[in-house]
Every structure is written in structure tokens, then in C-alpha cells.
Amino acid sequence: MRRVSLPRIRDDALALDAGDELSALRGEFLLPEGVIYLDGNSLGPLPRATIARLEQVIGREWGEDLIRSWSRHGWIDLPLRVGDAIAPLIGAQPGEAVAADSTSVNLYKLLAASAGLRPDRRVLLSEEENFPTDLYVAQGFAALLGEERLEVRLVPRARIAEALGADVAVLLLTHVEFRTGEMHDLAAMTAAAHDAGALVVWDLSHSAGAAPVDLGGSGADMAAGCGYKYLNGGPGAPAFVYVRRDLQDQVLSPIQGWMGHDDPFAFEHDYRPAPGIARFLCGTPPILSLAALECGVALVTQAGILALRRKSLALTELFIARVERECAGFDLALASPREGARRGSQVSFRHPQAYALVQALIADGVIGDFRAPDLMRFGLSPSFLRFVDVWDAVERLKAILS
Ligand SMILES: Cc1ncc(COP(=O)(O)O)c(C=O)c1O
């Protein structure tokens, strides 16, 4: 991976921006003046194209064509169409992903589907560091089945491999950890789970759109992830759900809605699952949100996921180097991996007064995140952030610390 020659003066950062293959992409987003937005990993910014597209969907499609738009404007196909657009970003084939519901709901569907494939095993394994919703969903699902059938077992990240015993039905992991940005080796963890006879469900919320994911090449079984982070789909955008092609017709969604029926408009009494990934649909798709997500995904596709990853690594490397050089002696400790290959698109530092520092930064126009108890978390989204933003953000952090 390309290494950044670290800027020594602000003009060097500007020179990096001038040579940036993705520099034009920033103009595709509506970004407020005077704000350095280091939170695209929580909520991606608004693509300009989304405004015009939503005006069209609302004014023309909904406003004028009304219910005819389900066929006339292809509304009914939107979940699968957006799924197919996301597919290449996560190493999936057309027909392996669909956009629907939230990540939490999709994880529930996938845990039920995967556990159903291992009826003789009674452990759902995950890591203590996993995002809370993943753990809550797992706990809720296990409680529904009863502890005789399924038990959630949590182990520290470093102990996952050894916890993969013959009783594990499903391993549930988040590819990039939400606090530290540490990235799992997806292929290696998938192989380890398969060697133990378990299935793997991946949460790709913090990787989809910022780093290439190779679900297909890794043989991963199932995955879900957020549409509103690096995919820029807007607040509460639909999530996506992936099931490997050869598993799709062996599994069922536990939430059997009419949109996942083989023939929704036959209005039959009995559920017959749609073939393929469409059985993971449930209710009427949120067309406005899906239209917005389609615009956000199109920008990621246009940029190219490999180019985005290159820039993401350069931005995070620069941020780490600048903070460690400029803010030395202020009790900051890097919480993210130093090695680029093990790092997502965010950098976190620990500090005893992390909360106050993040608040001061926000007041100064640098929007980052605080995560209890002591983490400052900075998302360095490669689609709109400039090298000079990284430079300026660190200057402001230094000034606040001083
Ligand atoms: C790893 C991870 N999974 C899931 C979620 C949230 O899922 P949902 O969209 O269902 O709220 C988040 C939110 O930040 C997350 O970081």
C-alpha cells in the first residue's frame, strides 16, 4: 500500500489534495462551510444528487404517478436493485444482497437463518467488543429459543479462535470494531469458523463503502450492514443483507412478510418463500430512503472502492502521525491499530478528558465522536475529506490541548 510522504507544512497537505485522485468527489456532497466532518462513519453527508432525486421521487413519482409508480418507476424492484449495486463493494454477486430494514433487524434474520442450519449445536459465539445491537439481537434471539437450544457466549476478541469449539453453531462478528476501528481478517476468521463446522455472520457496518470486502472470495456465509455510514444513504437509511447464493434456498427468514413471499400479490393464506435473497424482504420497502441510498451507493461505486481504501489509509496514517507528533506530552494514547491493514477508516485516541475534548472540538467546528469512557473517535471518510482537513483538525486539537 502506498505510503504518504508526511506533510511538514500546511502547503504540503494542500499539495496532497491537489494530487488526490478522488479530489473531485468532495464536490458531490453538500458540506457546511467551516466544518471539518470527522463523523462520516456514523452518518455520511448528503450527496447533492440525492436532493434532486428525492425531489423527483416525491414530486413526480409519488405526487403525480401515485400508486402506478410501483411498476412505472420500478419501485418494487428497488430493494434488489440497490442490493445489486452494493454487491460489488462487499464481494457479492448480483442476487446475493438486498437492501431492507435495519442492520439490527437483518442480523436477527441472519442469526435465525444460520442457527437453523446447525440444529445440533447450541452456542452463538461473539466477541465482547462487538457493537451492542449485535449482542442484544443475539441475546433476544437466544432467549426466544430458550437456553436449552441456544446460548450466547461472549469472549474477548483475542480468544475467538480458541472458543470455536464443536458446539458453536454461529460466529457473529463485526468486521471493523466501532470503538477502535480494528479490522478483523475476514477471510481468516471465516476459515477458522468453517474449520470448526460453524457458520459466520458478519456485520459490515463500518467497512461497507470504505474498504473492499471479499465475502465471496472468503466463502463467508451471511452479512448485514448499515446504509447510512460510508454508503451515504441518509439518517436511518435501509441496511443491506447478504446470504451466500448456495445457502439462500436452504434458509428462511424468521420474519415472514408478504414482500418475501414468492407471489406477494396472490394474497395466499400460506407463506411460500420467494426464491433467492428476496425471501429476506419483509414489509413494504421505504421508497424514499431506498432512492436516497441508491444515490449514496452510486457515489461510492463511481469513486471505486480500491481508490477509497487507498485514500482512507493515507488519511488515517497522516492523522495518527500528526496527532502523535503535534500533541505529544498531552496524555493521548492511540487506541487504533498502527498497521494500516488492520485498521478501518477511523482513528481513536484515549484521553482521560476525552468527552470535554470532543465537545471543545465540536465547538471549534471539528465534529468527531466520544465513546465512553475515554475514547475520542474520528472517522476519516475518504469520499469527501481532504488532507488539509486532517492538518487543520490536528492543529485545532493541539490548540485545545494547549
Ligand atoms: C457495528 C454496528 N452495527 C449496527 C449498528 C446499528 O444498527 P441499526 O442501523 O440497526 O441501528 C451500528 C451503529 O452504529 C454499528 O456500529
PDB file of N, CA and C in Angstrom, residues 89-142:
ATOM      1  N   LEU A  89     -19.272  -4.000  -3.846  1.00  0.00           N
ATOM      2  CA  LEU A  89     -18.481  -3.365  -2.782  1.00  0.00           C
ATOM      3  C   LEU A  89     -18.150  -4.347  -1.673  1.00  0.00           C
ATOM      4  N   ILE A  90     -18.926  -5.421  -1.590  1.00  0.00           N
ATOM      5  CA  ILE A  90     -18.718  -6.384  -0.496  1.00  0.00           C
ATOM      6  C   ILE A  90     -18.353  -7.778  -1.030  1.00  0.00           C
ATOM      7  N   GLY A  91     -17.995  -7.831  -2.296  1.00  0.00           N
ATOM      8  CA  GLY A  91     -17.556  -9.116  -2.855  1.00  0.00           C
ATOM      9  C   GLY A  91     -18.694 -10.085  -3.094  1.00  0.00           C
ATOM     10  N   ALA A  92     -19.887  -9.533  -3.368  1.00  0.00           N
ATOM     11  CA  ALA A  92     -21.054 -10.390  -3.616  1.00  0.00           C
ATOM     12  C   ALA A  92     -21.409 -10.350  -5.095  1.00  0.00           C
ATOM     13  N   GLN A  93     -22.161 -11.338  -5.520  1.00  0.00           N
ATOM     14  CA  GLN A  93     -22.640 -11.408  -6.902  1.00  0.00           C
ATOM     15  C   GLN A  93     -24.043 -10.802  -6.966  1.00  0.00           C
ATOM     16  N   PRO A  94     -24.502 -10.421  -8.170  1.00  0.00           N
ATOM     17  CA  PRO A  94     -25.893  -9.976  -8.283  1.00  0.00           C
ATOM     18  C   PRO A  94     -26.826 -11.058  -7.733  1.00  0.00           C
ATOM     19  N   GLY A  95     -27.836 -10.607  -6.995  1.00  0.00           N
ATOM     20  CA  GLY A  95     -28.792 -11.571  -6.426  1.00  0.00           C
ATOM     21  C   GLY A  95     -28.348 -12.133  -5.082  1.00  0.00           C
ATOM     22  N   GLU A  96     -27.229 -11.653  -4.559  1.00  0.00           N
ATOM     23  CA  GLU A  96     -26.793 -12.152  -3.244  1.00  0.00           C
ATOM     24  C   GLU A  96     -27.058 -11.152  -2.113  1.00  0.00           C
ATOM     25  N   ALA A  97     -27.426  -9.917  -2.485  1.00  0.00           N
ATOM     26  CA  ALA A  97     -27.672  -8.908  -1.443  1.00  0.00           C
ATOM     27  C   ALA A  97     -28.966  -8.174  -1.741  1.00  0.00           C
ATOM     28  N   VAL A  98     -29.609  -7.705  -0.682  1.00  0.00           N
ATOM     29  CA  VAL A  98     -30.830  -6.920  -0.867  1.00  0.00           C
ATOM     30  C   VAL A  98     -30.834  -5.820   0.204  1.00  0.00           C
ATOM     31  N   ALA A  99     -31.403  -4.665  -0.150  1.00  0.00           N
ATOM     32  CA  ALA A  99     -31.461  -3.556   0.809  1.00  0.00           C
ATOM     33  C   ALA A  99     -32.816  -3.587   1.502  1.00  0.00           C
ATOM     34  N   ALA A 100     -32.797  -3.623   2.819  1.00  0.00           N
ATOM     35  CA  ALA A 100     -34.054  -3.736   3.564  1.00  0.00           C
ATOM     36  C   ALA A 100     -33.827  -3.470   5.040  1.00  0.00           C
ATOM     37  N   ASP A 101     -34.856  -2.993   5.699  1.00  0.00           N
ATOM     38  CA  ASP A 101     -34.903  -2.941   7.160  1.00  0.00           C
ATOM     39  C   ASP A 101     -33.636  -2.297   7.761  1.00  0.00           C
ATOM     40  N   SER A 102     -33.401  -2.557   9.032  1.00  0.00           N
ATOM     41  CA  SER A 102     -32.205  -2.008   9.683  1.00  0.00           C
ATOM     42  C   SER A 102     -31.178  -3.126   9.847  1.00  0.00           C
ATOM     43  N   THR A 103     -29.959  -2.734  10.190  1.00  0.00           N
ATOM     44  CA  THR A 103     -28.932  -3.749  10.445  1.00  0.00           C
ATOM     45  C   THR A 103     -29.381  -4.666  11.588  1.00  0.00           C
ATOM     46  N   SER A 104     -29.953  -4.071  12.630  1.00  0.00           N
ATOM     47  CA  SER A 104     -30.384  -4.882  13.783  1.00  0.00           C
ATOM     48  C   SER A 104     -31.382  -5.954  13.344  1.00  0.00           C
ATOM     49  N   VAL A 105     -32.387  -5.540  12.592  1.00  0.00           N
ATOM     50  CA  VAL A 105     -33.416  -6.492  12.149  1.00  0.00           C
ATOM     51  C   VAL A 105     -32.807  -7.543  11.224  1.00  0.00           C
ATOM     52  N   ASN A 106     -31.924  -7.096  10.351  1.00  0.00           N
ATOM     53  CA  ASN A 106     -31.304  -8.063   9.435  1.00  0.00           C
ATOM     54  C   ASN A 106     -30.423  -9.066  10.174  1.00  0.00           C
ATOM     55  N   LEU A 107     -29.753  -8.603  11.216  1.00  0.00           N
ATOM     56  CA  LEU A 107     -28.935  -9.546  11.992  1.00  0.00           C
ATOM     57  C   LEU A 107     -29.824 -10.610  12.627  1.00  0.00           C
ATOM     58  N   TYR A 108     -30.977 -10.191  13.096  1.00  0.00           N
ATOM     59  CA  TYR A 108     -31.923 -11.160  13.677  1.00  0.00           C
ATOM     60  C   TYR A 108     -32.298 -12.219  12.644  1.00  0.00           C
ATOM     61  N   LYS A 109     -32.627 -11.745  11.440  1.00  0.00           N
ATOM     62  CA  LYS A 109     -32.994 -12.697  10.384  1.00  0.00           C
ATOM     63  C   LYS A 109     -31.846 -13.678  10.129  1.00  0.00           C
ATOM     64  N   LEU A 110     -30.627 -13.134  10.087  1.00  0.00           N
ATOM     65  CA  LEU A 110     -29.480 -13.976   9.720  1.00  0.00           C
ATOM     66  C   LEU A 110     -29.104 -14.949  10.834  1.00  0.00           C
ATOM     67  N   LEU A 111     -29.243 -14.501  12.080  1.00  0.00           N
ATOM     68  CA  LEU A 111     -28.936 -15.422  13.185  1.00  0.00           C
ATOM     69  C   LEU A 111     -29.912 -16.593  13.175  1.00  0.00           C
ATOM     70  N   ALA A 112     -31.177 -16.274  12.916  1.00  0.00           N
ATOM     71  CA  ALA A 112     -32.171 -17.358  12.862  1.00  0.00           C
ATOM     72  C   ALA A 112     -31.880 -18.280  11.682  1.00  0.00           C
ATOM     73  N   ALA A 113     -31.566 -17.677  10.541  1.00  0.00           N
ATOM     74  CA  ALA A 113     -31.314 -18.489   9.345  1.00  0.00           C
ATOM     75  C   ALA A 113     -30.081 -19.375   9.538  1.00  0.00           C
ATOM     76  N   SER A 114     -29.028 -18.805  10.104  1.00  0.00           N
ATOM     77  CA  SER A 114     -27.794 -19.587  10.237  1.00  0.00           C
ATOM     78  C   SER A 114     -27.916 -20.639  11.337  1.00  0.00           C
ATOM     79  N   ALA A 115     -28.531 -20.262  12.467  1.00  0.00           N
ATOM     80  CA  ALA A 115     -28.677 -21.248  13.556  1.00  0.00           C
ATOM     81  C   ALA A 115     -29.535 -22.428  13.086  1.00  0.00           C
ATOM     82  N   GLY A 116     -30.485 -22.135  12.207  1.00  0.00           N
ATOM     83  CA  GLY A 116     -31.344 -23.205  11.686  1.00  0.00           C
ATOM     84  C   GLY A 116     -30.565 -24.235  10.879  1.00  0.00           C
ATOM     85  N   LEU A 117     -29.408 -23.841  10.379  1.00  0.00           N
ATOM     86  CA  LEU A 117     -28.577 -24.781   9.611  1.00  0.00           C
ATOM     87  C   LEU A 117     -27.701 -25.663  10.511  1.00  0.00           C
ATOM     88  N   ARG A 118     -27.665 -25.320  11.799  1.00  0.00           N
ATOM     89  CA  ARG A 118     -26.853 -26.118  12.746  1.00  0.00           C
ATOM     90  C   ARG A 118     -27.722 -26.511  13.940  1.00  0.00           C
ATOM     91  N   PRO A 119     -28.767 -27.307  13.696  1.00  0.00           N
ATOM     92  CA  PRO A 119     -29.729 -27.604  14.771  1.00  0.00           C
ATOM     93  C   PRO A 119     -29.127 -28.367  15.946  1.00  0.00           C
ATOM     94  N   ASP A 120     -27.974 -29.020  15.728  1.00  0.00           N
ATOM     95  CA  ASP A 120     -27.405 -29.814  16.819  1.00  0.00           C
ATOM     96  C   ASP A 120     -26.384 -29.041  17.660  1.00  0.00           C
ATOM     97  N   ARG A 121     -26.156 -27.791  17.325  1.00  0.00           N
ATOM     98  CA  ARG A 121     -25.149 -27.021  18.070  1.00  0.00           C
ATOM     99  C   ARG A 121     -25.852 -25.910  18.847  1.00  0.00           C
ATOM    100  N   ARG A 122     -25.365 -25.630  20.054  1.00  0.00           N
ATOM    101  CA  ARG A 122     -26.154 -24.729  20.883  1.00  0.00           C
ATOM    102  C   ARG A 122     -25.428 -23.455  21.345  1.00  0.00           C
ATOM    103  N   VAL A 123     -24.355 -23.097  20.638  1.00  0.00           N
ATOM    104  CA  VAL A 123     -23.656 -21.857  21.037  1.00  0.00           C
ATOM    105  C   VAL A 123     -23.644 -20.844  19.888  1.00  0.00           C
ATOM    106  N   LEU A 124     -24.027 -19.630  20.265  1.00  0.00           N
ATOM    107  CA  LEU A 124     -23.898 -18.499  19.350  1.00  0.00           C
ATOM    108  C   LEU A 124     -22.719 -17.688  19.889  1.00  0.00           C
ATOM    109  N   LEU A 125     -21.610 -17.727  19.181  1.00  0.00           N
ATOM    110  CA  LEU A 125     -20.378 -17.119  19.694  1.00  0.00           C
ATOM    111  C   LEU A 125     -20.189 -15.713  19.145  1.00  0.00           C
ATOM    112  N   SER A 126     -19.813 -14.805  20.046  1.00  0.00           N
ATOM    113  CA  SER A 126     -19.452 -13.459  19.574  1.00  0.00           C
ATOM    114  C   SER A 126     -18.368 -12.900  20.492  1.00  0.00           C
ATOM    115  N   GLU A 127     -17.977 -11.653  20.204  1.00  0.00           N
ATOM    116  CA  GLU A 127     -16.895 -11.067  20.985  1.00  0.00           C
ATOM    117  C   GLU A 127     -17.430  -9.976  21.889  1.00  0.00           C
ATOM    118  N   GLU A 128     -16.776  -9.827  23.026  1.00  0.00           N
ATOM    119  CA  GLU A 128     -17.197  -8.809  24.000  1.00  0.00           C
ATOM    120  C   GLU A 128     -17.160  -7.420  23.387  1.00  0.00           C
ATOM    121  N   GLU A 129     -16.255  -7.222  22.430  1.00  0.00           N
ATOM    122  CA  GLU A 129     -16.081  -5.895  21.842  1.00  0.00           C
ATOM    123  C   GLU A 129     -17.122  -5.593  20.770  1.00  0.00           C
ATOM    124  N   ASN A 130     -18.008  -6.526  20.481  1.00  0.00           N
ATOM    125  CA  ASN A 130     -18.967  -6.311  19.395  1.00  0.00           C
ATOM    126  C   ASN A 130     -19.899  -5.139  19.712  1.00  0.00           C
ATOM    127  N   PHE A 131     -20.501  -4.586  18.660  1.00  0.00           N
ATOM    128  CA  PHE A 131     -21.418  -3.467  18.842  1.00  0.00           C
ATOM    129  C   PHE A 131     -22.637  -3.942  19.644  1.00  0.00           C
ATOM    130  N   PRO A 132     -23.118  -3.131  20.573  1.00  0.00           N
ATOM    131  CA  PRO A 132     -24.206  -3.589  21.450  1.00  0.00           C
ATOM    132  C   PRO A 132     -25.419  -4.156  20.709  1.00  0.00           C
ATOM    133  N   THR A 133     -25.831  -3.520  19.617  1.00  0.00           N
ATOM    134  CA  THR A 133     -27.053  -4.040  18.993  1.00  0.00           C
ATOM    135  C   THR A 133     -26.867  -5.490  18.545  1.00  0.00           C
ATOM    136  N   ASP A 134     -25.672  -5.826  18.074  1.00  0.00           N
ATOM    137  CA  ASP A 134     -25.408  -7.207  17.647  1.00  0.00           C
ATOM    138  C   ASP A 134     -25.614  -8.172  18.819  1.00  0.00           C
ATOM    139  N   LEU A 135     -25.126  -7.741  19.983  1.00  0.00           N
ATOM    140  CA  LEU A 135     -25.220  -8.609  21.167  1.00  0.00           C
ATOM    141  C   LEU A 135     -26.660  -8.678  21.667  1.00  0.00           C
ATOM    142  N   TYR A 136     -27.349  -7.546  21.651  1.00  0.00           N
ATOM    143  CA  TYR A 136     -28.742  -7.544  22.128  1.00  0.00           C
ATOM    144  C   TYR A 136     -29.622  -8.416  21.224  1.00  0.00           C
ATOM    145  N   VAL A 137     -29.406  -8.292  19.937  1.00  0.00           N
ATOM    146  CA  VAL A 137     -30.190  -9.088  18.988  1.00  0.00           C
ATOM    147  C   VAL A 137     -29.915 -10.578  19.230  1.00  0.00           C
ATOM    148  N   ALA A 138     -28.638 -10.905  19.417  1.00  0.00           N
ATOM    149  CA  ALA A 138     -28.266 -12.306  19.661  1.00  0.00           C
ATOM    150  C   ALA A 138     -28.936 -12.805  20.947  1.00  0.00           C
ATOM    151  N   GLN A 139     -28.889 -11.958  21.995  1.00  0.00           N
ATOM    152  CA  GLN A 139     -29.486 -12.365  23.280  1.00  0.00           C
ATOM    153  C   GLN A 139     -30.997 -12.564  23.140  1.00  0.00           C
ATOM    154  N   GLY A 140     -31.633 -11.668  22.413  1.00  0.00           N
ATOM    155  CA  GLY A 140     -33.082 -11.765  22.228  1.00  0.00           C
ATOM    156  C   GLY A 140     -33.465 -13.010  21.456  1.00  0.00           C
ATOM    157  N   PHE A 141     -32.682 -13.298  20.443  1.00  0.00           N
ATOM    158  CA  PHE A 141     -32.978 -14.490  19.633  1.00  0.00           C
ATOM    159  C   PHE A 141     -32.772 -15.764  20.457  1.00  0.00           C
ATOM    160  N   ALA A 142     -31.657 -15.796  21.210  1.00  0.00           N
ATOM    161  CA  ALA A 142     -31.377 -16.987  22.029  1.00  0.00           C
ATOM    162  C   ALA A 142     -32.465 -17.160  23.089  1.00  0.00           C
TER     163      ALA A 142
END
